[in-house]
């Protein structure tokens, strides 16, 4: 058992960022110039200002502008207007956020990866943890498989940037994304929509509120979506990247007394899809597995270098562009999710404490079953095929107690999490087949507390602490299915010896995380703040093993961040302008890197680096005139490795194997950490005698980024801009809405995910975006 306690921008990029910065500056200048006009309006005109946004980042409802940390918050309706219908679209409006809804290593189209301020995780493996926490109605979603959520009937989304170690806990070192669904209404009603669009998109979604009495409220929400893929397999015309989803959620709200609320929900998600739209980018026919196919299995035909364009040779003949694929192996992405949540809120008057006290209990269970497979060599040959039978169960219980008074706001609680899972990962290489899987059993217990003391009406100080105890266990189930050629002199027999001989890996962690914050109200509408927070991402085990049998699973420690942040939150011109700014520095250590071992086909995870990340974010929302709305955001990252070194000794029956940091060094770029992100949008609301017409235009930009830690040249995506346009019409009765939208108007194609196995199988593969999309939607409210 182990115990652990603790590219410079191109001229083109600069030009684009200069334009976005000028947009922010010119917008502010225009608003400042318009200030006297605003001031001349009567006091009651505040109804024309921006709506107040309430957030719960500190376990209590408070205004976004009164919360002294970096948060982006959106209502579900505002995201719909911006054509954002899944979590994968959030990075088009949130600065320093990168999201991909594909796991290229396994081929699942339901496994999202999230990076905030350069910190995240691309691997879906059950023995690795995400760096950004995903929460739905306060419930932590532990695995990346199943986290590519559709946004249906949401009340709001909050994106918290920076570590949330005290109130949210482990695995939030980059930040947290919190989704809050709409609860049942006391009035009967609802809506239904029908949508058609490009690639034969057909979608139906809706929600129905059906109160039984004024004390018993119910709600049903549903989504059904189908869409053709955009990568076609030559051999069988299977369309990769298709969508075939169904989801339904039932909500029950009980109001037995005026100060007691009980919310219960059950949801099911069902997906049957053809797999991620992976395509082949490069082939290295001198890599060991490719060479084994060419020189050993088909030496007479493929023995020359380069090998000929023969059906039995693995080489560049199988490259087929972004819309075709020559694979013949299994390609599938199926998923079933069952989730239940019970939330109890009890407001307790407390004369003794001199404050209002609320007790909240969140009990949740989630069951995930998924099967996904991919042909990574993208050819009719068997060089590298994978399949995962992936199952996970999680139960969590959280109890929060919060209190508020004029001088003191506080929150305390306890959190318990239990998780079990299995991943039967079948891998077919040219040199043989193996089962590379096992089971996990993880438990975590945490106690937390945070308090804000209002020293004066303007000055507030906050402190927080969280203690976490975590136990993780990995039981391998790994053996060779066929004879496996380990090297020129060694062939491992099928069945025995095992890759891992049943040795159980164990990790135990005890950690404390802290927060310190000071905020000052310069004026009623302008606040400045400084914040310190830290956090950790759990350690784990390397699951994907091949080669000489191992004595025990290689493990890695947690990684840690310490973040220093300062910011300004302001509302100007009678709440017509909201401008929030934040700057930060992250000290990042014990970074979990995927590294390479000489002669072995699989990467290992090793704590082998330290880094420093600096940056800033700015967000602007404005109601320029009575009918014009503007939003803009900009983010900057300067992420640098301070050191990248370390050696891990792997114990195998063949002896000790040293593993180093491979190709990662202090000059390497971070994965999914673009130097610049920016976005802007403008809409106009025209009220007419026949109804309301709202046209809208949105723009987003992301500078160049590497999609893997090894900085594979083929997996570098240059900077790009995207333009979206939409228009909607709502009749005068407010019952019918017809909308039309187009995303990626100029049909920009770019890489969103990728994986390189140059040293063993000899390929680089990637996922490109879908391209230009259009849709028409009809909505009926009732």
XYZ file of C-alpha atoms in Angstrom:
782
model
C 0.000 0.000 0.000
C 1.185 3.489 -0.808
C 0.378 6.486 1.419
C 0.457 9.913 -0.152
C 0.137 13.267 1.563
C 0.941 15.638 0.148
C 4.213 29.240 -28.036
C 4.235 32.465 -28.595
C 1.299 33.884 -30.658
C 1.760 34.304 -34.382
C 1.160 37.634 -36.059
C -2.176 36.303 -37.283
C -3.115 35.298 -33.732
C -2.047 38.682 -32.390
C -4.162 40.373 -35.021
C -7.246 38.396 -34.077
C -6.721 38.952 -30.371
C -6.076 42.643 -30.966
C -9.447 42.847 -32.697
C -11.187 41.081 -29.819
C -9.459 43.308 -27.266
C -10.430 46.358 -29.283
C -14.005 45.053 -29.346
C -14.059 44.952 -25.555
C -12.429 48.370 -25.318
C -14.615 50.004 -27.957
C -17.735 48.530 -26.403
C -16.751 50.014 -23.058
C -15.931 53.333 -24.704
C -19.312 53.417 -26.394
C -20.991 52.641 -23.123
C -19.025 55.289 -21.280
C -19.951 57.803 -23.955
C -23.549 56.775 -23.580
C -23.343 57.164 -19.815
C -24.944 60.627 -19.680
C -27.824 59.372 -21.778
C -28.276 56.470 -19.374
C -28.165 58.847 -16.437
C -30.892 60.995 -17.923
C -33.331 58.110 -17.819
C -35.669 58.031 -14.861
C -34.785 55.836 -11.883
C -37.460 53.329 -12.739
C -35.678 52.496 -15.970
C -33.571 49.874 -14.179
C -36.020 47.356 -15.605
C -34.058 47.824 -18.814
C -30.849 46.716 -17.119
C -29.242 43.294 -17.009
C -30.980 40.566 -15.056
C -29.427 39.591 -11.751
C -27.683 36.204 -11.850
C -27.798 34.051 -8.728
C -25.068 31.460 -8.175
C -24.450 28.812 -5.512
C -20.669 28.491 -5.742
C -20.389 29.020 -1.968
C -23.255 26.653 -1.066
C -25.749 29.497 -0.743
C -27.664 31.570 -3.259
C -26.031 34.948 -3.843
C -25.524 37.390 -6.672
C -22.793 36.641 -9.189
C -21.428 40.120 -8.527
C -21.199 39.501 -4.775
C -19.234 36.252 -5.181
C -15.476 37.045 -5.058
C -14.149 34.289 -7.312
C -13.964 33.826 -11.087
C -17.305 32.447 -12.320
C -19.112 32.381 -15.648
C -22.853 31.865 -15.225
C -25.592 31.381 -17.813
C -29.271 30.612 -17.755
C -30.420 27.630 -19.765
C -32.483 29.917 -21.996
C -29.507 32.150 -22.815
C -27.427 29.137 -23.876
C -30.226 27.972 -26.175
C -30.241 31.377 -27.849
C -26.503 30.974 -28.460
C -27.099 27.504 -30.010
C -25.268 25.716 -27.200
C -27.093 22.445 -26.607
C -24.395 20.318 -24.917
C -21.518 20.859 -22.521
C -19.181 20.620 -25.528
C -20.300 24.074 -26.639
C -19.474 25.874 -23.403
C -15.926 26.671 -24.485
C -17.380 28.935 -27.188
C -18.498 31.409 -24.485
C -16.325 30.734 -21.403
C -12.748 32.067 -21.375
C -9.870 29.623 -20.745
C -12.154 26.596 -21.111
C -11.568 23.751 -23.609
C -14.076 20.891 -24.028
C -14.042 17.796 -26.233
C -16.831 15.193 -26.212
C -14.715 12.385 -27.682
C -12.198 10.026 -26.058
C -9.872 9.208 -28.965
C -7.969 6.476 -27.098
C -11.066 4.300 -26.737
C -13.505 5.517 -29.362
C -16.377 6.490 -27.069
C -18.449 9.396 -28.331
C -19.864 9.935 -24.817
C -16.606 10.621 -22.953
C -15.934 14.326 -22.598
C -12.688 15.953 -21.524
C -12.639 19.343 -19.808
C -9.720 21.735 -19.326
C -9.907 24.972 -17.367
C -6.865 27.243 -17.257
C -4.748 24.505 -18.837
C -5.656 21.785 -16.311
C -7.742 18.715 -17.089
C -7.530 15.117 -18.283
C -7.927 13.442 -21.690
C -8.001 9.803 -20.534
C -11.308 8.039 -19.792
C -9.609 5.251 -17.802
C -11.228 4.415 -14.454
C -7.827 4.611 -12.764
C -7.310 8.243 -13.753
C -9.292 11.186 -12.456
C -10.552 14.345 -14.156
C -9.044 17.723 -13.325
C -12.380 19.531 -13.697
C -15.357 18.422 -11.609
C -18.786 18.033 -13.231
C -21.847 18.414 -10.998
C -25.547 18.029 -11.775
C -27.863 19.370 -9.068
C -24.958 19.144 -6.628
C -24.065 15.543 -7.529
C -20.497 14.802 -8.633
C -20.180 12.879 -11.932
C -17.023 10.863 -11.337
C -16.203 9.465 -14.794
C -15.587 11.154 -18.130
C -17.595 8.427 -19.872
C -21.156 9.707 -19.613
C -20.154 13.313 -18.931
C -20.859 14.581 -22.481
C -24.198 15.893 -21.259
C -26.977 17.351 -23.373
C -28.414 20.604 -22.040
C -32.173 20.158 -21.637
C -34.498 22.222 -19.439
C -31.705 23.776 -17.400
C -32.143 26.587 -14.932
C -28.485 27.620 -15.061
C -24.866 26.580 -15.546
C -21.979 27.865 -13.467
C -18.359 27.469 -14.577
C -16.047 28.030 -11.614
C -12.457 28.688 -12.660
C -9.608 27.734 -10.359
C -9.445 25.027 -7.664
C -12.575 24.446 -5.615
C -10.873 22.276 -3.017
C -12.740 23.405 0.101
C -16.418 23.301 -0.881
C -16.341 20.934 -3.872
C -13.346 18.771 -2.995
C -10.942 16.530 -4.864
C -10.498 16.515 -8.644
C -11.480 20.168 -9.076
C -7.969 21.599 -9.393
C -8.847 23.210 -12.724
C -12.322 24.218 -11.643
C -15.873 22.926 -11.598
C -18.881 22.986 -13.922
C -22.201 22.942 -12.087
C -25.504 22.283 -13.884
C -28.815 23.022 -12.174
C -32.005 21.636 -13.670
C -35.391 23.355 -13.502
C -37.592 22.088 -10.713
C -41.330 21.334 -10.974
C -43.597 24.360 -11.114
C -46.731 25.003 -9.076
C -48.543 25.803 -12.336
C -49.396 23.295 -15.057
C -47.596 23.926 -18.323
C -44.577 23.085 -20.373
C -43.186 23.114 -23.878
C -42.296 20.814 -26.751
C -39.883 21.355 -29.626
C -39.238 19.659 -32.952
C -35.940 20.266 -34.733
C -34.611 19.306 -38.172
C -31.222 20.114 -39.597
C -28.101 19.162 -41.478
C -26.951 15.525 -41.651
C -30.606 14.499 -41.270
C -30.865 15.890 -37.766
C -34.178 15.048 -36.120
C -34.748 16.005 -32.501
C -37.713 16.168 -30.152
C -37.491 17.508 -26.638
C -39.820 18.978 -24.085
C -40.929 19.290 -20.520
C -44.308 19.016 -18.798
C -45.189 20.406 -15.356
C -48.144 18.599 -13.774
C -48.813 19.622 -10.162
C -51.014 17.159 -8.301
C -51.746 19.513 -5.396
C -50.130 22.709 -4.184
C -47.896 20.483 -2.025
C -47.065 17.792 -4.581
C -45.469 18.946 -7.831
C -44.284 16.742 -10.708
C -42.363 17.238 -13.926
C -41.235 15.088 -16.866
C -38.482 16.126 -19.276
C -37.396 14.205 -22.376
C -35.000 14.289 -25.327
C -34.867 12.126 -28.463
C -32.169 12.896 -31.018
C -30.883 11.209 -34.169
C -28.361 12.420 -36.697
C -26.156 10.932 -39.384
C -22.417 10.774 -38.898
C -19.871 12.636 -40.991
C -17.080 10.060 -41.439
C -17.971 7.091 -43.669
C -16.251 3.720 -43.484
C -15.431 2.516 -46.965
C -15.913 -1.178 -46.220
C -19.480 -1.075 -44.853
C -20.764 2.518 -45.250
C -21.080 2.832 -41.470
C -21.269 6.510 -40.542
C -19.026 7.367 -37.617
C -19.917 10.333 -35.438
C -23.654 9.731 -35.705
C -26.024 10.505 -32.840
C -28.791 8.286 -31.520
C -29.788 9.441 -28.033
C -32.790 9.204 -25.783
C -33.078 10.663 -22.285
C -35.924 11.108 -19.845
C -36.059 12.605 -16.369
C -38.868 12.573 -13.843
C -38.955 15.099 -10.991
C -41.052 15.160 -7.851
C -41.174 18.100 -5.413
C -42.884 17.770 -2.031
C -43.685 20.820 0.101
C -44.933 19.335 3.389
C -44.305 22.575 5.334
C -43.305 26.134 4.558
C -39.682 25.477 5.531
C -39.192 21.945 4.194
C -38.669 21.017 0.531
C -38.029 17.506 -0.782
C -36.850 17.034 -4.372
C -36.525 13.600 -5.946
C -35.507 12.790 -9.499
C -34.900 9.739 -11.674
C -33.208 9.942 -15.065
C -32.347 7.494 -17.819
C -29.986 8.036 -20.738
C -29.714 5.620 -23.640
C -27.256 5.925 -26.545
C -26.635 3.548 -29.435
C -24.075 5.049 -31.784
C -21.462 3.920 -34.296
C -18.433 5.281 -32.486
C -16.332 8.403 -32.571
C -15.537 9.937 -36.003
C -11.834 9.024 -35.828
C -9.733 9.297 -38.973
C -6.144 8.359 -39.806
C -3.713 11.285 -39.956
C -0.262 9.616 -40.248
C 1.325 6.161 -40.505
C 4.774 5.101 -39.283
C 5.389 1.748 -40.908
C 8.718 1.294 -39.106
C 6.976 1.226 -35.694
C 7.229 -2.227 -34.023
C 3.661 -3.483 -34.562
C 3.409 -2.110 -38.088
C 6.827 -3.565 -38.903
C 5.804 -6.939 -37.445
C 2.831 -7.008 -39.801
C 4.904 -5.931 -42.795
C 8.159 -7.884 -42.258
C 7.183 -10.939 -40.214
C 3.596 -11.734 -41.185
C 3.855 -10.495 -44.787
C 7.575 -10.278 -45.424
C 7.503 -11.528 -48.989
C 4.939 -8.954 -49.972
C 5.674 -6.006 -47.686
C 9.335 -6.454 -46.747
C 10.705 -3.380 -48.516
C 10.817 0.159 -47.090
C 8.609 1.869 -47.981
C 6.266 -1.054 -48.413
C 4.129 -1.283 -51.557
C 0.447 -0.376 -51.817
C -0.662 -3.935 -51.170
C -3.777 -4.876 -49.160
C -1.598 -6.743 -46.634
C 0.835 -3.879 -45.993
C 0.336 -1.221 -43.341
C 1.428 2.126 -44.712
C 0.175 5.488 -45.933
C -2.103 3.913 -48.556
C -4.804 3.817 -45.846
C -4.882 7.592 -45.425
C -8.263 8.737 -46.735
C -8.865 12.304 -45.536
C -11.269 13.765 -43.009
C -14.513 12.196 -44.239
C -13.517 8.602 -45.105
C -12.119 5.707 -43.103
C -10.680 2.346 -44.208
C -11.123 0.539 -40.902
C -12.859 -2.833 -40.654
C -12.718 -3.488 -36.909
C -15.510 -2.930 -34.438
C -16.746 0.668 -34.225
C -19.465 1.276 -31.684
C -20.356 3.573 -28.773
C -23.227 2.390 -26.570
C -24.171 3.764 -23.180
C -26.921 3.388 -20.588
C -27.149 5.572 -17.487
C -29.554 5.420 -14.564
C -29.377 8.198 -11.993
C -31.421 8.948 -8.901
C -31.168 11.943 -6.579
C -32.934 12.874 -3.344
C -32.415 16.407 -2.032
C -33.928 17.661 1.227
C -33.819 21.348 2.193
C -34.850 22.384 5.700
C -34.804 26.035 6.747
C -34.410 26.296 10.506
C -34.824 29.619 12.363
C -32.081 29.784 14.967
C -32.409 32.566 17.557
C -29.503 31.061 19.494
C -27.066 31.479 16.602
C -28.615 34.759 15.608
C -28.844 33.667 11.993
C -30.990 31.741 9.572
C -29.817 28.139 9.348
C -30.486 25.737 6.484
C -29.795 22.017 6.415
C -29.413 20.317 3.040
C -29.016 16.623 2.307
C -28.083 15.318 -1.168
C -28.265 11.546 -1.692
C -27.449 10.167 -5.148
C -26.864 6.911 -6.995
C -25.625 6.566 -10.572
C -25.272 3.438 -12.688
C -23.290 3.518 -15.928
C -22.971 0.710 -18.491
C -21.059 1.405 -21.677
C -19.484 -0.536 -24.502
C -17.266 1.149 -27.069
C -14.761 -0.039 -29.620
C -12.531 1.442 -32.306
C -10.213 0.418 -35.140
C -7.231 2.657 -34.425
C -5.108 1.575 -37.373
C -7.934 2.525 -39.762
C -7.114 -0.247 -42.208
C -8.367 -3.732 -43.157
C -5.455 -5.152 -41.106
C -5.218 -5.861 -37.397
C -2.536 -3.535 -36.060
C -4.351 -1.874 -33.144
C -8.008 -2.493 -32.262
C -9.586 -1.840 -28.854
C -12.893 -2.587 -27.155
C -14.054 -1.602 -23.672
C -16.873 -3.162 -21.661
C -17.086 -0.354 -19.116
C -19.270 -0.428 -15.999
C -19.373 1.985 -13.082
C -21.555 2.492 -10.004
C -21.353 5.420 -7.629
C -23.161 6.461 -4.464
C -22.721 9.797 -2.713
C -24.138 11.441 0.373
C -23.587 15.060 1.338
C -24.977 16.988 4.278
C -24.567 20.758 4.323
C -25.422 23.191 7.095
C -25.373 26.869 6.199
C -26.116 29.987 8.159
C -26.364 33.684 7.435
C -26.602 36.864 9.441
C -25.634 40.470 8.897
C -21.994 39.864 9.874
C -21.409 36.149 9.273
C -22.198 33.705 6.483
C -20.965 30.161 6.935
C -21.208 26.646 5.530
C -20.104 23.311 6.959
C -20.693 19.743 5.994
C -19.643 16.180 5.415
C -19.330 14.315 2.110
C -19.127 10.570 1.460
C -18.457 8.956 -1.912
C -18.268 5.283 -2.874
C -17.493 3.919 -6.329
C -17.070 0.523 -7.940
C -16.331 -0.245 -11.561
C -14.952 -2.684 -14.082
C -13.313 -2.136 -17.441
C -12.749 -5.203 -19.605
C -10.424 -3.687 -22.210
C -9.713 -6.108 -25.067
C -6.783 -5.064 -27.234
C -5.893 -6.718 -30.546
C -2.368 -5.914 -31.745
C -0.514 -7.310 -34.721
C 1.703 -9.189 -32.226
C -1.191 -10.705 -30.251
C -4.311 -10.014 -28.198
C -4.765 -9.365 -24.507
C -7.334 -8.405 -21.915
C -6.105 -5.220 -20.222
C -8.666 -4.536 -17.558
C -9.681 -4.859 -13.958
C -11.955 -3.523 -11.273
C -11.849 -0.499 -8.992
C -13.244 0.174 -5.549
C -12.849 3.738 -4.293
C -14.066 5.463 -1.142
C -13.755 9.065 -0.050
C -14.830 10.878 3.109
C -14.497 14.636 3.576
C -15.334 17.261 6.188
C -15.450 20.929 5.208
C -16.181 24.372 6.535
C -16.083 27.909 5.190
C -17.084 31.247 6.699
C -17.320 34.838 5.497
C -17.092 37.594 8.082
C -18.315 41.026 7.041
C -15.879 43.244 8.895
C -17.730 46.332 7.670
C -20.431 46.922 5.096
C -17.631 47.074 2.502
C -14.898 44.718 3.738
C -15.313 40.926 3.969
C -12.861 38.122 4.726
C -13.405 34.428 4.039
C -11.602 31.306 5.180
C -12.227 27.682 4.344
C -10.785 24.225 5.041
C -11.524 20.689 3.886
C -10.084 17.391 5.094
C -10.297 14.443 2.701
C -9.617 10.770 3.356
C -9.480 8.571 0.283
C -8.885 4.887 -0.293
C -8.497 3.444 -3.789
C -8.148 -0.177 -4.827
C -7.410 -1.639 -8.259
C -7.717 -5.381 -8.866
C -6.291 -6.291 -12.283
C -7.884 -8.842 -14.568
C -5.306 -9.052 -17.319
C -4.010 -11.921 -19.417
C -2.941 -12.760 -22.940
C -5.822 -14.019 -25.066
C -3.479 -15.288 -27.775
C 0.255 -15.932 -27.910
C 1.875 -12.503 -27.607
C 5.181 -11.602 -29.253
C 6.912 -9.454 -26.631
C 10.175 -9.060 -28.564
C 12.314 -10.839 -31.134
C 13.290 -13.537 -28.604
C 10.183 -13.766 -26.399
C 6.683 -15.044 -27.096
C 4.287 -15.106 -24.156
C 1.822 -17.974 -24.192
C -1.916 -17.372 -24.177
C -3.514 -17.367 -20.744
C -0.324 -17.563 -18.711
C 1.659 -15.802 -17.449
C -0.752 -12.998 -16.713
C 0.166 -9.401 -17.449
C -0.553 -8.707 -13.778
C -0.766 -11.795 -11.535
C -3.818 -10.675 -9.588
C -1.838 -8.327 -7.371
C -4.096 -5.680 -5.847
C -2.992 -2.062 -6.022
C -3.905 0.163 -3.077
C -3.641 3.897 -2.462
C -4.464 5.861 0.662
C -4.624 9.658 0.754
C -5.163 12.180 3.542
C -5.242 15.797 2.408
C -6.219 19.230 3.676
C -7.209 22.043 1.345
C -7.518 25.702 2.227
C -9.068 28.912 0.966
C -8.446 32.510 1.993
C -10.265 35.452 0.444
C -10.627 39.168 1.028
C -13.070 41.406 -0.822
C -13.805 45.120 -0.679
C -16.756 47.080 -2.073
C -15.211 50.176 -3.635
C -18.695 51.382 -4.431
C -22.113 49.745 -4.289
C -21.535 48.252 -7.740
C -17.752 47.711 -7.844
C -15.934 45.037 -5.836
C -12.257 44.067 -5.787
C -10.979 40.827 -4.297
C -7.922 38.655 -3.724
C -8.120 34.900 -3.334
C -5.880 31.956 -2.440
C -7.058 28.384 -2.964
C -5.501 24.980 -3.415
C -6.571 21.489 -4.361
C -5.481 18.025 -5.417
C -6.293 15.509 -8.096
C -6.265 11.911 -6.899
C -3.561 9.439 -7.784
C -4.186 6.105 -9.435
C -2.760 3.203 -11.390
C -1.570 2.421 -14.890
C -4.071 -0.067 -16.295
C -2.944 -0.480 -19.901
C -0.061 -2.924 -19.661
C 1.654 -5.244 -22.128
C 5.039 -6.886 -22.430
C 6.862 -8.750 -19.627
C 4.428 -9.696 -16.823
C 4.307 -7.152 -14.006
C 4.496 -7.950 -10.312
C 2.065 -5.197 -9.246
C 0.162 -2.321 -10.893
C 2.372 0.778 -11.353
C 0.877 3.608 -9.292
C 1.158 7.399 -9.305
C 0.590 10.036 -6.645
C -1.899 12.932 -6.515
C -1.057 16.194 -8.221
C -1.438 19.581 -6.517
C -2.136 23.218 -7.328
C -1.839 26.467 -5.385
C -3.600 29.402 -7.041
C -3.341 33.119 -6.334
C -6.055 35.247 -7.916
C -7.154 38.873 -7.897
C -10.161 40.358 -9.623
C -12.698 43.098 -10.122
C -16.462 42.713 -10.404
C -18.462 45.700 -11.539
C -21.881 46.801 -12.743
C -22.123 50.192 -14.379
C -24.704 52.581 -15.826
C -27.716 51.482 -13.838
C -26.844 47.784 -14.261
C -26.708 48.015 -18.030
C -23.048 46.953 -18.089
C -21.438 44.068 -16.231
C -17.642 43.825 -16.446
C -15.695 41.184 -14.500
C -11.907 40.767 -14.631
C -9.571 38.231 -12.995
C -5.837 37.555 -13.062
C -4.175 34.485 -11.584
C -1.041 32.426 -11.084
C -1.115 28.661 -10.608
C 1.770 26.728 -9.039
C 1.331 23.181 -10.288
C 3.371 20.242 -8.982
C 3.577 16.446 -9.149
C 1.917 16.646 -12.567
C 0.735 13.266 -13.787
C 2.380 12.762 -17.189
C 1.939 9.908 -19.634
C 5.471 8.676 -20.309
C 7.031 5.959 -22.449
C 9.029 2.894 -21.452
C 11.641 1.592 -23.914
C 10.422 -1.517 -25.694
C 6.897 -1.421 -24.262
C 3.842 -0.476 -26.362
C 1.912 1.349 -23.659
C 2.397 4.663 -21.834
C 2.719 4.880 -18.068
C 1.567 7.654 -15.760
C 4.321 9.235 -13.690
C 4.467 12.266 -11.359
C 7.239 13.928 -13.298
C 6.756 17.678 -13.681
C 6.245 21.060 -12.095
C 4.710 24.040 -13.855
C 3.635 27.621 -13.546
C 0.485 28.913 -15.243
C -0.377 32.605 -15.445
C -3.264 34.294 -17.116
C -6.282 36.533 -16.991
C -9.949 36.577 -17.983
C -12.389 39.308 -18.836
C -16.152 39.045 -19.334
C -18.499 41.768 -20.500
C -22.286 41.817 -20.705
C -24.130 44.949 -21.757
C -27.562 46.181 -22.712
C -26.342 48.801 -25.152
C -29.789 50.202 -25.814
C -33.303 49.130 -25.004
C -33.242 46.289 -27.543
C -29.523 45.542 -28.058
C -27.557 43.008 -25.983
C -23.820 42.384 -26.154
C -21.629 39.741 -24.557
C -17.868 39.327 -24.887
C -15.109 37.383 -23.166
C -11.359 37.016 -23.437
C -8.886 34.652 -21.790
C -5.089 34.453 -21.782
C -2.841 31.588 -20.635
C 0.922 31.428 -20.211
C 1.598 27.814 -19.170
C 5.211 26.701 -18.729
C 6.858 23.586 -17.334
C 9.447 24.485 -14.708
C 10.816 20.963 -14.642
C 10.029 17.651 -16.291
C 12.076 14.846 -14.842
C 11.680 11.683 -12.900
C 12.187 7.953 -13.142
C 9.840 5.153 -12.238
C 11.115 1.611 -11.735
C 8.647 -0.970 -13.012
C 8.860 -4.377 -11.346
C 8.361 -7.193 -13.844
C 9.167 -10.874 -13.744
C 11.861 -10.067 -16.318
C 13.497 -7.565 -13.969
C 13.319 -3.850 -13.293
C 12.530 -1.466 -16.182
C 13.274 2.251 -15.774
C 10.718 4.642 -17.217
C 11.606 8.285 -17.907
C 9.635 11.327 -19.003
C 9.873 10.472 -22.674
C 9.501 13.453 -24.960
C 8.020 15.873 -22.398
C 10.476 18.575 -21.307
C 10.538 22.161 -20.072
C 10.014 23.421 -23.627
C 6.888 21.338 -24.195
C 3.492 22.988 -24.533
C 0.597 22.027 -22.297
C -2.163 19.924 -23.798
C -5.410 21.799 -24.486
C -4.034 25.108 -23.200
C -4.481 27.734 -25.951
C -2.718 31.009 -25.230
C -5.807 32.989 -26.233
C -9.534 32.339 -26.170
C -12.107 34.971 -27.037
C -15.789 35.290 -27.876
C -18.386 37.946 -28.638
C -22.063 38.011 -29.456
C -24.739 40.565 -30.208
C -28.514 40.288 -30.460
C -31.375 42.653 -31.217
C -34.936 42.249 -29.939
C -37.579 43.740 -32.256
C -41.053 43.980 -30.768
C -43.698 44.189 -33.521
C -47.478 43.987 -33.761
C -47.257 40.360 -34.886
C -44.662 39.186 -32.380
C -40.994 39.339 -31.399
C -38.085 38.871 -33.815
C -34.557 38.282 -32.423
C -31.567 38.027 -34.776
C -28.215 37.058 -33.225
C -24.563 36.720 -34.300
C -21.815 34.990 -32.267
C -18.052 34.738 -32.789
C -15.422 32.701 -30.961
C -11.680 32.281 -31.297
C -9.113 29.794 -30.008
C -5.388 30.140 -30.661
C -3.075 27.260 -31.555
C -3.131 24.239 -29.256
C -1.569 20.787 -28.912
C -3.982 17.917 -28.366
C -1.503 15.598 -26.629
C 1.148 16.058 -23.951
C 3.934 14.801 -26.236
C 3.245 17.670 -28.670
C 2.894 15.411 -31.697
C 3.220 17.775 -34.689
C 0.208 16.253 -36.472
C -1.909 16.943 -33.377
C -1.272 20.660 -33.310
C -4.328 22.693 -34.275
C -3.645 26.220 -35.469
C -5.768 29.103 -34.250
C -9.210 29.507 -35.767
C -12.380 31.599 -35.575
C -15.983 30.419 -35.727
C -19.092 32.422 -36.632
C -22.653 31.449 -35.730
C -25.904 33.127 -36.736
C -29.509 32.668 -35.620
C -32.913 34.295 -35.835
C -36.109 33.541 -33.972
C -39.735 34.635 -34.198
C -42.204 34.385 -31.303
C -45.847 35.160 -31.967
C -47.737 37.757 -29.952
C -49.402 35.081 -27.811
C -45.933 33.825 -26.714
C -47.030 30.270 -27.443
C -45.211 29.577 -30.709
C -41.535 30.149 -31.553
C -39.872 29.404 -34.873
C -36.101 29.672 -35.012
C -33.380 29.068 -37.590
C -29.687 28.789 -36.848
C -26.361 28.083 -38.456
C -23.178 27.150 -36.631
C -19.725 27.469 -38.171
C -21.052 29.629 -40.994
C -17.782 29.594 -42.951
C -17.357 25.804 -42.652
C -14.063 25.826 -40.754
C -12.622 22.324 -40.211
C -10.343 21.730 -37.239
C -9.108 18.984 -34.906
C -10.919 18.604 -31.596
C -9.133 15.492 -30.250
C -6.346 13.141 -31.227
C -4.060 10.304 -30.170
C -0.590 9.311 -31.323
C 0.971 5.860 -30.939
C 4.113 6.421 -32.943
C 6.397 4.211 -30.850
C 4.428 0.948 -30.983
C 1.526 0.613 -33.427
C 2.659 3.425 -35.722
C -0.314 5.718 -36.246
C -1.652 9.175 -35.482
C -5.438 9.540 -35.445
C -7.751 12.439 -34.814
C -11.306 13.701 -34.623
C -12.297 16.702 -36.739
C -15.348 18.828 -36.128
C -18.537 18.265 -38.093
C -18.242 21.410 -40.207
C -21.064 23.799 -41.043
C -24.395 22.951 -39.367
C -27.901 24.352 -39.775
C -31.185 23.696 -38.040
C -34.845 24.756 -37.942
C -36.803 24.470 -34.724
C -40.481 24.864 -33.859
C -41.417 25.312 -30.226
C -44.877 25.219 -28.656
C -45.397 26.416 -25.099
C -48.491 25.614 -23.104
